[in-house]
């Protein structure tokens, strides 16, 4: 039996634009998905433990056609199962064991579909654990490449390498198309996360941005502008200029709003953090609902968020410099 874990992430800069080949800078945070894998005779049984605030447990046997009987939305179960099943296919392929059967338990404290990369963390940890259980040790880059194939398959081609590379490698990373690098020297950022308790539909939000981008020149220009901003943000990050990083996060949120992916609750959490003198605040991930990330060296933004209507949970998020690991 093997347990592997992989971290969640926030986007400092560049979500959505990264889908069109612009650079993005996500960074891993100390919230993890844990996947435990034990080989069995045949078939795959998955136990999805609480990855959300309202927990759920699913017993699901992939050799059986019956849907699991659970009290959560079908789409969340389907999404979770889709990522786990595709990750198992990747592990079987990597180990040359196409018929391998597994008992799998997924646990963690990453809200699902909320912009913190829960699906990437699950895919990364599942591939690392399942291959190790079959006696194959993949390095983090190989795990990232296979986890990207998982997201690509489940999200029908609409995925960047950003989430999976960041979760596998840890720390702050830069992704531009197929070019994935770690950014050295970033080991401490005063990150605060606010969570509205909701989730955005990543596929629908990505499709919506594609639509406005194809229809309006301003939206195509906005995507290019986000790319320019990310390049400046990366420079500020490497120079340790947190004020400039915060300023650019604020601009990035405005540009994401222009593309139509913010929401009332995300905007009110962003403004609560700014009113409390955060250096910057923006939505993180696909948007529509879910999480914001703020940069704040004091405790003020955290306190302000915990009193903000629509904010279900607020927490300080330490940068996680370690990516996927065996527990
Ligand atoms: O909301 P998340 O954590 O799934 O992030 C989505 C980020 C996008 O740029 C919108 C899509 C992608 O695959 O990069």
CSV table of C-alpha atoms in Angstrom, one decimal, residues 1-6 33-40 44-49 84 88 101-108 121-122 124-133 325-327:
chain,number,residue,atom,x,y,z
A,1,UNK,CA,0.0,0.0,0.0
A,2,UNK,CA,1.4,3.4,-1.0
A,3,UNK,CA,0.1,7.0,-0.1
A,4,UNK,CA,1.3,10.0,-2.1
A,5,UNK,CA,0.2,13.6,-1.7
A,6,UNK,CA,0.4,16.7,-3.9
A,33,UNK,CA,-4.7,15.8,-1.7
A,34,UNK,CA,-3.7,12.4,-0.4
A,35,UNK,CA,-4.2,9.3,-2.5
A,36,UNK,CA,-3.7,5.8,-1.1
A,37,UNK,CA,-3.4,2.9,-3.5
A,38,UNK,CA,-3.4,-0.8,-2.9
A,39,UNK,CA,-3.1,-3.3,-5.7
A,40,UNK,CA,-6.0,-5.8,-5.9
A,44,UNK,CA,-10.8,-0.4,-9.5
A,45,UNK,CA,-12.6,0.6,-6.3
A,46,UNK,CA,-12.5,4.3,-5.4
A,47,UNK,CA,-13.3,5.8,-2.1
A,48,UNK,CA,-13.6,9.6,-2.4
A,49,UNK,CA,-13.3,11.1,1.1
A,84,UNK,CA,-9.0,9.1,-10.8
A,88,UNK,CA,-5.1,5.0,-13.2
A,101,UNK,CA,-6.5,-3.5,-10.2
A,102,UNK,CA,-6.5,-1.1,-7.3
A,103,UNK,CA,-8.3,0.0,-4.2
A,104,UNK,CA,-8.0,3.8,-4.0
A,105,UNK,CA,-8.8,6.3,-1.3
A,106,UNK,CA,-8.7,10.0,-2.0
A,107,UNK,CA,-8.6,12.5,0.9
A,108,UNK,CA,-7.6,16.0,1.4
A,121,UNK,CA,-3.5,17.5,-7.1
A,122,UNK,CA,-5.6,14.3,-7.2
A,124,UNK,CA,-0.7,14.0,-9.6
A,125,UNK,CA,-0.9,12.1,-6.3
A,126,UNK,CA,-2.8,9.2,-7.8
A,127,UNK,CA,-0.3,8.7,-10.6
A,128,UNK,CA,2.7,8.8,-8.2
A,129,UNK,CA,1.0,6.4,-5.7
A,130,UNK,CA,-0.3,3.9,-8.3
A,131,UNK,CA,3.0,3.7,-10.2
A,132,UNK,CA,4.9,3.3,-6.9
A,133,UNK,CA,2.6,0.5,-5.9
A,325,UNK,CA,5.7,13.2,-2.4
A,326,UNK,CA,5.3,9.7,-1.0
A,327,UNK,CA,4.0,9.9,2.5
